Amino acid sequence: MTKHIYPAHEGHFPVMLNEVMALLDPQDKGVYVDATFGGGGYSKTILSAAACEVWGIDRDPDAIARGQEIQKEFTSLHLLQGDFSNIKELLASQKITECNGIVLDLGVSSFQIDQAERGFSFRFDGPLDMRMSRTGKTAADLVNTLSETELADILFHYGEERFSRRIAKAIVQRRIEAPFETTQDLAGLIQKTIHGDKSGINPATRSFQGLRIAVNNELEQIHIALQAALSLLKPGGKLIVVSFHSLEDRIAKDIMNKAAGRIAKPSRHLPLSLSPSQADNEFELLTSKPQRPSEQECQLNPRSRSARLRAIKRRL
């Protein structure tokens, strides 16, 4: 049975760490990439498990600053600031063209959520920001300038919010009086506009998700990053992806299934001989269905409850 690790690094819990480590199985002299470095939890555990090198990538300058403290303990940790969609170019700049394993945690870092000034959460009152890289347009910019239709589309497609039109209309009407500047200002309006459901999820949750995805161009970044990550794997190399909502997981599922040759037949009436042979493919799935966190982990870290893990390996 896998040893329970669950280290909390100053309040940061690497999600599904046991499962990630069991699949990754770091080896001495290996080269691994923590493509969403965040608090450095995966990187520290990988470096503790084997005499290997880890390249940590993050677009957030705060994450890179935290990593520099970790480098004092682990000298084989290397840091690169940039979008994970540029993983191939970032590594190539350091003459790294292939690796033994890549880990992608697609969730927002606990550090980002818990800092009110970053504006990711309505649990704290802070500026309506949500930028992971601290550059570009903020969530406030979108909320205060986009048309009602554009806002509704973001909330519906990225936040999967079925009351997107009602919320967008309320936002546009309210901003005539005063622009939205803080997280709780926006959350308060949404909570007045729509009622909560039986799930117990805060009515503003889906809208905040949609805005965050739009601000950071997350879905396109994920698609590009996963394709690039697959191309970087050595024979035997593994890509492990932890996602937190259906949009992310769907992208990971589709890309991995396609790489492994698991393509749905156009019709159930077609003979099996006409479907692609997975055995002949360059990649093989390590998870036929997404793994979910243990009940123990969910109790310890409630943020992990929605996590889904998928993994794939380049064949030897």
mmCIF file of C-alpha atoms in Angstrom:
data_model
loop_
_atom_site.group_PDB
_atom_site.id
_atom_site.type_symbol
_atom_site.label_atom_id
_atom_site.label_comp_id
_atom_site.label_asym_id
_atom_site.label_seq_id
_atom_site.Cartn_x
_atom_site.Cartn_y
_atom_site.Cartn_z
ATOM 1 C CA MET A 1 0.000 0.000 0.000
ATOM 2 C CA THR A 2 1.233 3.503 -0.832
ATOM 3 C CA LYS A 3 2.610 5.360 2.149
ATOM 4 C CA HIS A 4 0.524 8.375 3.108
ATOM 5 C CA ILE A 5 2.693 11.443 2.654
ATOM 6 C CA TYR A 6 0.425 14.486 2.625
ATOM 7 C CA PRO A 7 2.995 17.132 3.622
ATOM 8 C CA ALA A 8 1.597 20.597 4.251
ATOM 9 C CA HIS A 9 4.097 23.189 3.099
ATOM 10 C CA GLU A 10 3.056 26.324 4.991
ATOM 11 C CA GLY A 11 -0.597 25.355 4.502
ATOM 12 C CA HIS A 12 -0.115 24.086 0.938
ATOM 13 C CA PHE A 13 -1.372 20.561 0.278
ATOM 14 C CA PRO A 14 -0.261 18.998 -3.025
ATOM 15 C CA VAL A 15 -3.476 17.367 -4.249
ATOM 16 C CA MET A 16 -3.479 13.567 -4.686
ATOM 17 C CA LEU A 17 0.232 13.459 -3.896
ATOM 18 C CA ASN A 18 0.230 9.742 -3.044
ATOM 19 C CA GLU A 19 -1.395 8.852 -6.345
ATOM 20 C CA VAL A 20 0.880 11.173 -8.335
ATOM 21 C CA MET A 21 4.014 9.711 -6.764
ATOM 22 C CA ALA A 22 2.864 6.106 -7.205
ATOM 23 C CA LEU A 23 2.347 6.686 -10.928
ATOM 24 C CA LEU A 24 5.388 8.903 -11.502
ATOM 25 C CA ASP A 25 7.775 6.613 -9.571
ATOM 26 C CA PRO A 26 10.794 8.991 -9.755
ATOM 27 C CA GLN A 27 14.132 7.367 -10.551
ATOM 28 C CA ASP A 28 17.724 8.407 -9.852
ATOM 29 C CA LYS A 29 19.258 10.509 -12.658
ATOM 30 C CA GLY A 30 15.799 11.210 -14.053
ATOM 31 C CA VAL A 31 14.610 14.601 -15.303
ATOM 32 C CA TYR A 32 11.150 15.667 -14.147
ATOM 33 C CA VAL A 33 9.012 18.746 -14.740
ATOM 34 C CA ASP A 34 6.594 20.268 -12.253
ATOM 35 C CA ALA A 35 4.853 22.422 -14.839
ATOM 36 C CA THR A 36 2.556 24.171 -12.345
ATOM 37 C CA PHE A 37 5.040 24.734 -9.522
ATOM 38 C CA GLY A 38 2.727 26.654 -7.158
ATOM 39 C CA GLY A 39 3.869 25.941 -3.618
ATOM 40 C CA GLY A 40 6.483 23.417 -4.713
ATOM 41 C CA GLY A 41 4.878 20.454 -2.958
ATOM 42 C CA TYR A 42 5.219 17.994 -5.845
ATOM 43 C CA SER A 43 8.769 19.171 -6.592
ATOM 44 C CA LYS A 44 9.943 18.712 -3.013
ATOM 45 C CA THR A 45 8.457 15.230 -2.805
ATOM 46 C CA ILE A 46 9.967 14.146 -6.145
ATOM 47 C CA LEU A 47 13.388 15.437 -5.099
ATOM 48 C CA SER A 48 13.074 13.646 -1.757
ATOM 49 C CA ALA A 49 12.229 10.366 -3.488
ATOM 50 C CA ALA A 50 15.156 10.127 -5.934
ATOM 51 C CA ALA A 51 18.499 11.687 -6.847
ATOM 52 C CA CYS A 52 17.040 13.458 -9.841
ATOM 53 C CA GLU A 53 16.522 16.904 -11.370
ATOM 54 C CA VAL A 54 13.267 18.831 -11.288
ATOM 55 C CA TRP A 55 12.370 21.816 -13.437
ATOM 56 C CA GLY A 56 9.642 23.919 -11.855
ATOM 57 C CA ILE A 57 7.576 26.172 -14.131
ATOM 58 C CA ASP A 58 5.107 28.844 -13.059
ATOM 59 C CA ARG A 59 3.771 32.061 -14.555
ATOM 60 C CA ASP A 60 3.291 33.562 -11.076
ATOM 61 C CA PRO A 61 6.370 35.518 -9.901
ATOM 62 C CA ASP A 62 5.343 34.839 -6.285
ATOM 63 C CA ALA A 63 5.638 31.086 -6.916
ATOM 64 C CA ILE A 64 9.122 31.523 -8.367
ATOM 65 C CA ALA A 65 10.125 33.547 -5.298
ATOM 66 C CA ARG A 66 8.893 30.727 -3.015
ATOM 67 C CA GLY A 67 10.814 28.243 -5.118
ATOM 68 C CA GLN A 68 14.044 30.134 -4.575
ATOM 69 C CA GLU A 69 13.737 29.375 -0.864
ATOM 70 C CA ILE A 70 13.209 25.678 -1.646
ATOM 71 C CA GLN A 71 16.342 25.704 -3.839
ATOM 72 C CA LYS A 72 18.392 26.308 -0.684
ATOM 73 C CA GLU A 73 17.398 22.810 0.429
ATOM 74 C CA PHE A 74 17.267 21.122 -2.987
ATOM 75 C CA THR A 75 20.044 22.277 -5.286
ATOM 76 C CA SER A 76 18.785 20.104 -8.171
ATOM 77 C CA LEU A 77 15.591 22.172 -8.400
ATOM 78 C CA HIS A 78 15.609 24.588 -11.334
ATOM 79 C CA LEU A 79 13.004 27.323 -11.808
ATOM 80 C CA LEU A 80 11.579 28.845 -14.966
ATOM 81 C CA GLN A 81 9.017 31.649 -14.983
ATOM 82 C CA GLY A 82 6.489 31.461 -17.798
ATOM 83 C CA ASP A 83 3.201 29.947 -18.961
ATOM 84 C CA PHE A 84 3.049 26.164 -18.906
ATOM 85 C CA SER A 85 1.799 26.334 -22.485
ATOM 86 C CA ASN A 86 5.372 27.391 -23.330
ATOM 87 C CA ILE A 87 6.837 24.345 -21.582
ATOM 88 C CA LYS A 88 8.699 23.140 -24.661
ATOM 89 C CA GLU A 89 10.301 26.519 -25.381
ATOM 90 C CA LEU A 90 11.133 27.178 -21.727
ATOM 91 C CA LEU A 91 12.908 23.830 -21.376
ATOM 92 C CA ALA A 92 14.629 24.161 -24.758
ATOM 93 C CA SER A 93 16.129 27.455 -23.551
ATOM 94 C CA GLN A 94 17.937 25.346 -20.932
ATOM 95 C CA LYS A 95 18.862 22.641 -23.474
ATOM 96 C CA ILE A 96 16.283 20.218 -22.090
ATOM 97 C CA THR A 97 14.521 18.441 -24.954
ATOM 98 C CA GLU A 98 13.093 15.367 -23.217
ATOM 99 C CA CYS A 99 12.204 14.226 -19.723
ATOM 100 C CA ASN A 100 11.118 11.231 -17.669
ATOM 101 C CA GLY A 101 7.954 12.695 -16.245
ATOM 102 C CA ILE A 102 5.738 15.773 -16.186
ATOM 103 C CA VAL A 103 3.155 16.729 -13.560
ATOM 104 C CA LEU A 104 0.426 19.306 -14.198
ATOM 105 C CA ASP A 105 -1.881 20.438 -11.377
ATOM 106 C CA LEU A 106 -4.472 22.600 -13.122
ATOM 107 C CA GLY A 107 -6.002 24.071 -9.982
ATOM 108 C CA VAL A 108 -5.433 27.525 -8.554
ATOM 109 C CA SER A 109 -2.640 27.483 -5.985
ATOM 110 C CA SER A 110 -3.684 27.597 -2.334
ATOM 111 C CA PHE A 111 -1.353 30.555 -1.975
ATOM 112 C CA GLN A 112 -3.240 32.434 -4.679
ATOM 113 C CA ILE A 113 -6.635 31.618 -3.181
ATOM 114 C CA ASP A 114 -5.613 32.582 0.347
ATOM 115 C CA GLN A 115 -4.151 35.966 -0.604
ATOM 116 C CA ALA A 116 -7.006 38.455 -0.616
ATOM 117 C CA GLU A 117 -5.030 40.894 -2.770
ATOM 118 C CA ARG A 118 -4.916 38.346 -5.647
ATOM 119 C CA GLY A 119 -8.702 38.450 -5.981
ATOM 120 C CA PHE A 120 -9.284 34.757 -6.717
ATOM 121 C CA SER A 121 -11.746 34.062 -3.916
ATOM 122 C CA PHE A 122 -14.829 35.790 -2.566
ATOM 123 C CA ARG A 123 -14.073 34.355 0.882
ATOM 124 C CA PHE A 124 -11.927 37.446 1.366
ATOM 125 C CA ASP A 125 -12.606 40.980 0.247
ATOM 126 C CA GLY A 126 -9.922 42.049 -2.180
ATOM 127 C CA PRO A 127 -9.426 43.651 -5.579
ATOM 128 C CA LEU A 128 -11.218 41.867 -8.405
ATOM 129 C CA ASP A 129 -7.993 40.726 -10.070
ATOM 130 C CA MET A 130 -7.551 36.953 -10.695
ATOM 131 C CA ARG A 131 -4.403 37.289 -12.854
ATOM 132 C CA MET A 132 -1.982 34.396 -12.283
ATOM 133 C CA SER A 133 0.884 36.213 -13.974
ATOM 134 C CA ARG A 134 0.012 39.651 -12.515
ATOM 135 C CA THR A 135 -0.055 41.037 -16.070
ATOM 136 C CA GLY A 136 -2.829 41.754 -18.556
ATOM 137 C CA LYS A 137 -6.510 42.480 -18.031
ATOM 138 C CA THR A 138 -8.052 41.836 -14.626
ATOM 139 C CA ALA A 139 -11.432 40.318 -13.831
ATOM 140 C CA ALA A 140 -12.603 43.843 -13.000
ATOM 141 C CA ASP A 141 -11.644 44.950 -16.512
ATOM 142 C CA LEU A 142 -13.833 42.218 -17.997
ATOM 143 C CA VAL A 143 -16.767 42.761 -15.674
ATOM 144 C CA ASN A 144 -16.777 46.527 -16.191
ATOM 145 C CA THR A 145 -16.231 46.675 -19.972
ATOM 146 C CA LEU A 146 -17.566 43.587 -21.742
ATOM 147 C CA SER A 147 -21.037 43.574 -23.248
ATOM 148 C CA GLU A 148 -23.880 41.686 -21.594
ATOM 149 C CA THR A 149 -23.662 38.966 -24.259
ATOM 150 C CA GLU A 150 -19.898 38.573 -23.876
ATOM 151 C CA LEU A 151 -20.194 38.294 -20.098
ATOM 152 C CA ALA A 152 -23.011 35.772 -20.363
ATOM 153 C CA ASP A 153 -20.946 33.663 -22.766
ATOM 154 C CA ILE A 154 -17.966 33.613 -20.370
ATOM 155 C CA LEU A 155 -20.116 32.622 -17.390
ATOM 156 C CA PHE A 156 -21.964 29.952 -19.382
ATOM 157 C CA HIS A 157 -19.107 28.349 -21.315
ATOM 158 C CA TYR A 158 -16.304 28.662 -18.746
ATOM 159 C CA GLY A 159 -18.267 28.738 -15.495
ATOM 160 C CA GLU A 160 -20.983 26.307 -16.632
ATOM 161 C CA GLU A 161 -23.436 28.713 -15.013
ATOM 162 C CA ARG A 162 -26.993 28.069 -16.203
ATOM 163 C CA PHE A 163 -28.163 31.491 -14.980
ATOM 164 C CA SER A 164 -25.435 33.271 -16.929
ATOM 165 C CA ARG A 165 -27.777 35.619 -18.776
ATOM 166 C CA ARG A 166 -29.531 36.725 -15.603
ATOM 167 C CA ILE A 167 -26.206 37.394 -13.866
ATOM 168 C CA ALA A 168 -24.719 39.235 -16.854
ATOM 169 C CA LYS A 169 -27.803 41.473 -17.079
ATOM 170 C CA ALA A 170 -27.574 42.311 -13.372
ATOM 171 C CA ILE A 171 -23.855 43.105 -13.691
ATOM 172 C CA VAL A 172 -24.373 45.479 -16.615
ATOM 173 C CA GLN A 173 -27.249 47.255 -14.874
ATOM 174 C CA ARG A 174 -25.330 47.683 -11.603
ATOM 175 C CA ARG A 175 -22.071 48.898 -13.162
ATOM 176 C CA ILE A 176 -23.916 51.939 -14.546
ATOM 177 C CA GLU A 177 -24.062 53.223 -10.961
ATOM 178 C CA ALA A 178 -20.506 52.244 -10.011
ATOM 179 C CA PRO A 179 -17.822 49.945 -11.415
ATOM 180 C CA PHE A 180 -17.059 46.648 -9.695
ATOM 181 C CA GLU A 181 -13.779 46.811 -7.818
ATOM 182 C CA THR A 182 -13.791 44.075 -5.177
ATOM 183 C CA THR A 183 -14.502 40.351 -4.980
ATOM 184 C CA GLN A 184 -17.220 40.668 -2.374
ATOM 185 C CA ASP A 185 -18.953 43.436 -4.310
ATOM 186 C CA LEU A 186 -19.358 41.130 -7.313
ATOM 187 C CA ALA A 187 -20.122 38.045 -5.205
ATOM 188 C CA GLY A 188 -22.766 39.974 -3.288
ATOM 189 C CA LEU A 189 -24.559 40.989 -6.473
ATOM 190 C CA ILE A 190 -24.537 37.415 -7.795
ATOM 191 C CA GLN A 191 -25.855 36.077 -4.493
ATOM 192 C CA LYS A 192 -28.747 38.551 -4.683
ATOM 193 C CA THR A 193 -29.432 37.695 -8.323
ATOM 194 C CA ILE A 194 -29.617 33.888 -8.082
ATOM 195 C CA HIS A 195 -30.402 31.547 -5.208
ATOM 196 C CA GLY A 196 -28.237 28.672 -4.057
ATOM 197 C CA ASP A 197 -29.185 25.087 -4.895
ATOM 198 C CA LYS A 198 -29.194 21.799 -3.005
ATOM 199 C CA SER A 199 -25.477 21.298 -3.681
ATOM 200 C CA GLY A 200 -24.614 23.921 -1.091
ATOM 201 C CA ILE A 201 -22.199 25.575 -3.528
ATOM 202 C CA ASN A 202 -22.034 29.343 -3.135
ATOM 203 C CA PRO A 203 -24.056 30.961 -5.979
ATOM 204 C CA ALA A 204 -20.993 33.011 -7.010
ATOM 205 C CA THR A 205 -18.664 30.007 -7.383
ATOM 206 C CA ARG A 206 -19.330 29.198 -11.033
ATOM 207 C CA SER A 207 -19.189 32.833 -12.133
ATOM 208 C CA PHE A 208 -15.834 33.320 -10.407
ATOM 209 C CA GLN A 209 -14.547 30.161 -12.105
ATOM 210 C CA GLY A 210 -15.642 31.439 -15.494
ATOM 211 C CA LEU A 211 -14.019 34.831 -15.019
ATOM 212 C CA ARG A 212 -10.772 33.273 -13.779
ATOM 213 C CA ILE A 213 -10.571 30.980 -16.796
ATOM 214 C CA ALA A 214 -11.205 33.905 -19.140
ATOM 215 C CA VAL A 215 -8.684 36.219 -17.455
ATOM 216 C CA ASN A 216 -5.921 33.610 -17.679
ATOM 217 C CA ASN A 217 -6.928 32.013 -21.003
ATOM 218 C CA GLU A 218 -6.738 28.712 -19.154
ATOM 219 C CA LEU A 219 -8.432 26.249 -21.483
ATOM 220 C CA GLU A 220 -6.352 27.151 -24.524
ATOM 221 C CA GLN A 221 -3.219 27.106 -22.352
ATOM 222 C CA ILE A 222 -4.089 23.614 -21.088
ATOM 223 C CA HIS A 223 -4.678 22.259 -24.587
ATOM 224 C CA ILE A 224 -1.332 23.583 -25.860
ATOM 225 C CA ALA A 225 0.530 22.477 -22.718
ATOM 226 C CA LEU A 226 -0.700 18.877 -22.846
ATOM 227 C CA GLN A 227 0.200 18.453 -26.496
ATOM 228 C CA ALA A 228 3.668 19.879 -25.856
ATOM 229 C CA ALA A 229 4.145 17.751 -22.735
ATOM 230 C CA LEU A 230 3.447 14.536 -24.642
ATOM 231 C CA SER A 231 6.100 15.436 -27.205
ATOM 232 C CA LEU A 232 8.693 15.916 -24.431
ATOM 233 C CA LEU A 233 8.362 12.470 -22.866
ATOM 234 C CA LYS A 234 11.185 9.962 -23.238
ATOM 235 C CA PRO A 235 10.265 6.312 -23.869
ATOM 236 C CA GLY A 236 8.800 5.199 -20.543
ATOM 237 C CA GLY A 237 8.114 8.818 -19.604
ATOM 238 C CA LYS A 238 4.819 9.708 -17.930
ATOM 239 C CA LEU A 239 2.449 12.675 -18.003
ATOM 240 C CA ILE A 240 0.189 13.096 -14.966
ATOM 241 C CA VAL A 241 -2.616 15.663 -14.945
ATOM 242 C CA VAL A 242 -4.730 16.688 -11.960
ATOM 243 C CA SER A 243 -7.794 18.726 -12.909
ATOM 244 C CA PHE A 244 -10.569 20.286 -10.853
ATOM 245 C CA HIS A 245 -13.587 20.769 -13.086
ATOM 246 C CA SER A 246 -15.194 19.103 -16.061
ATOM 247 C CA LEU A 247 -13.831 21.504 -18.693
ATOM 248 C CA GLU A 248 -10.213 20.793 -17.714
ATOM 249 C CA ASP A 249 -10.793 17.075 -17.320
ATOM 250 C CA ARG A 250 -12.497 16.833 -20.716
ATOM 251 C CA ILE A 251 -9.466 18.340 -22.442
ATOM 252 C CA ALA A 252 -7.089 15.961 -20.645
ATOM 253 C CA LYS A 253 -9.319 12.984 -21.406
ATOM 254 C CA ASP A 254 -9.657 13.799 -25.105
ATOM 255 C CA ILE A 255 -5.949 14.460 -25.672
ATOM 256 C CA MET A 256 -4.817 11.365 -23.767
ATOM 257 C CA ASN A 257 -7.387 9.093 -25.412
ATOM 258 C CA LYS A 258 -6.383 10.308 -28.849
ATOM 259 C CA ALA A 259 -2.658 9.847 -28.094
ATOM 260 C CA ALA A 260 -3.326 6.305 -26.883
ATOM 261 C CA GLY A 261 -5.470 5.464 -29.905
ATOM 262 C CA ARG A 262 -8.620 5.175 -27.861
ATOM 263 C CA ILE A 263 -10.956 6.813 -30.364
ATOM 264 C CA ALA A 264 -14.667 6.104 -30.176
ATOM 265 C CA LYS A 265 -16.005 4.196 -33.157
ATOM 266 C CA PRO A 266 -18.542 6.124 -35.266
ATOM 267 C CA SER A 267 -21.073 3.354 -34.683
ATOM 268 C CA ARG A 268 -21.428 0.449 -32.282
ATOM 269 C CA HIS A 269 -22.284 -1.681 -35.307
ATOM 270 C CA LEU A 270 -18.786 -1.355 -36.817
ATOM 271 C CA PRO A 271 -16.633 -4.459 -36.341
ATOM 272 C CA LEU A 272 -13.747 -4.130 -33.880
ATOM 273 C CA SER A 273 -11.226 -4.734 -36.655
ATOM 274 C CA LEU A 274 -12.056 -1.320 -38.093
ATOM 275 C CA SER A 275 -11.218 0.562 -34.892
ATOM 276 C CA PRO A 276 -7.592 1.699 -34.275
ATOM 277 C CA SER A 277 -5.408 -0.723 -32.351
ATOM 278 C CA GLN A 278 -4.326 0.759 -29.051
ATOM 279 C CA ALA A 279 -1.502 -1.769 -28.804
ATOM 280 C CA ASP A 280 0.159 -0.263 -31.876
ATOM 281 C CA ASN A 281 0.106 3.248 -30.435
ATOM 282 C CA GLU A 282 3.047 5.261 -29.138
ATOM 283 C CA PHE A 283 1.314 5.961 -25.824
ATOM 284 C CA GLU A 284 -0.643 3.900 -23.326
ATOM 285 C CA LEU A 285 -3.116 5.112 -20.728
ATOM 286 C CA LEU A 286 -2.159 4.481 -17.111
ATOM 287 C CA THR A 287 -5.661 5.443 -15.948
ATOM 288 C CA SER A 288 -8.612 4.098 -17.943
ATOM 289 C CA LYS A 289 -10.871 6.271 -15.792
ATOM 290 C CA PRO A 290 -9.905 9.303 -13.707
ATOM 291 C CA GLN A 291 -8.659 8.547 -10.215
ATOM 292 C CA ARG A 292 -10.303 10.404 -7.355
ATOM 293 C CA PRO A 293 -8.824 11.501 -4.002
ATOM 294 C CA SER A 294 -9.252 9.308 -0.974
ATOM 295 C CA GLU A 295 -11.828 10.134 1.675
ATOM 296 C CA GLN A 296 -8.922 10.675 4.083
ATOM 297 C CA GLU A 297 -7.456 13.353 1.831
ATOM 298 C CA CYS A 298 -10.817 15.037 1.289
ATOM 299 C CA GLN A 299 -11.261 15.335 5.036
ATOM 300 C CA LEU A 300 -7.762 16.728 5.456
ATOM 301 C CA ASN A 301 -7.968 19.083 2.459
ATOM 302 C CA PRO A 302 -11.561 19.843 1.329
ATOM 303 C CA ARG A 303 -10.221 21.626 -1.783
ATOM 304 C CA SER A 304 -9.196 18.238 -3.197
ATOM 305 C CA ARG A 305 -12.773 16.910 -3.382
ATOM 306 C CA SER A 306 -13.334 17.810 -7.027
ATOM 307 C CA ALA A 307 -9.904 16.575 -8.185
ATOM 308 C CA ARG A 308 -9.535 14.065 -11.021
ATOM 309 C CA LEU A 309 -6.226 12.490 -11.997
ATOM 310 C CA ARG A 310 -5.369 11.099 -15.424
ATOM 311 C CA ALA A 311 -2.024 9.662 -16.549
ATOM 312 C CA ILE A 312 -0.407 8.434 -19.752
ATOM 313 C CA LYS A 313 2.951 6.859 -20.636
ATOM 314 C CA ARG A 314 5.093 6.809 -23.754
ATOM 315 C CA ARG A 315 5.788 3.184 -24.573
ATOM 316 C CA LEU A 316 9.321 1.830 -24.310
#
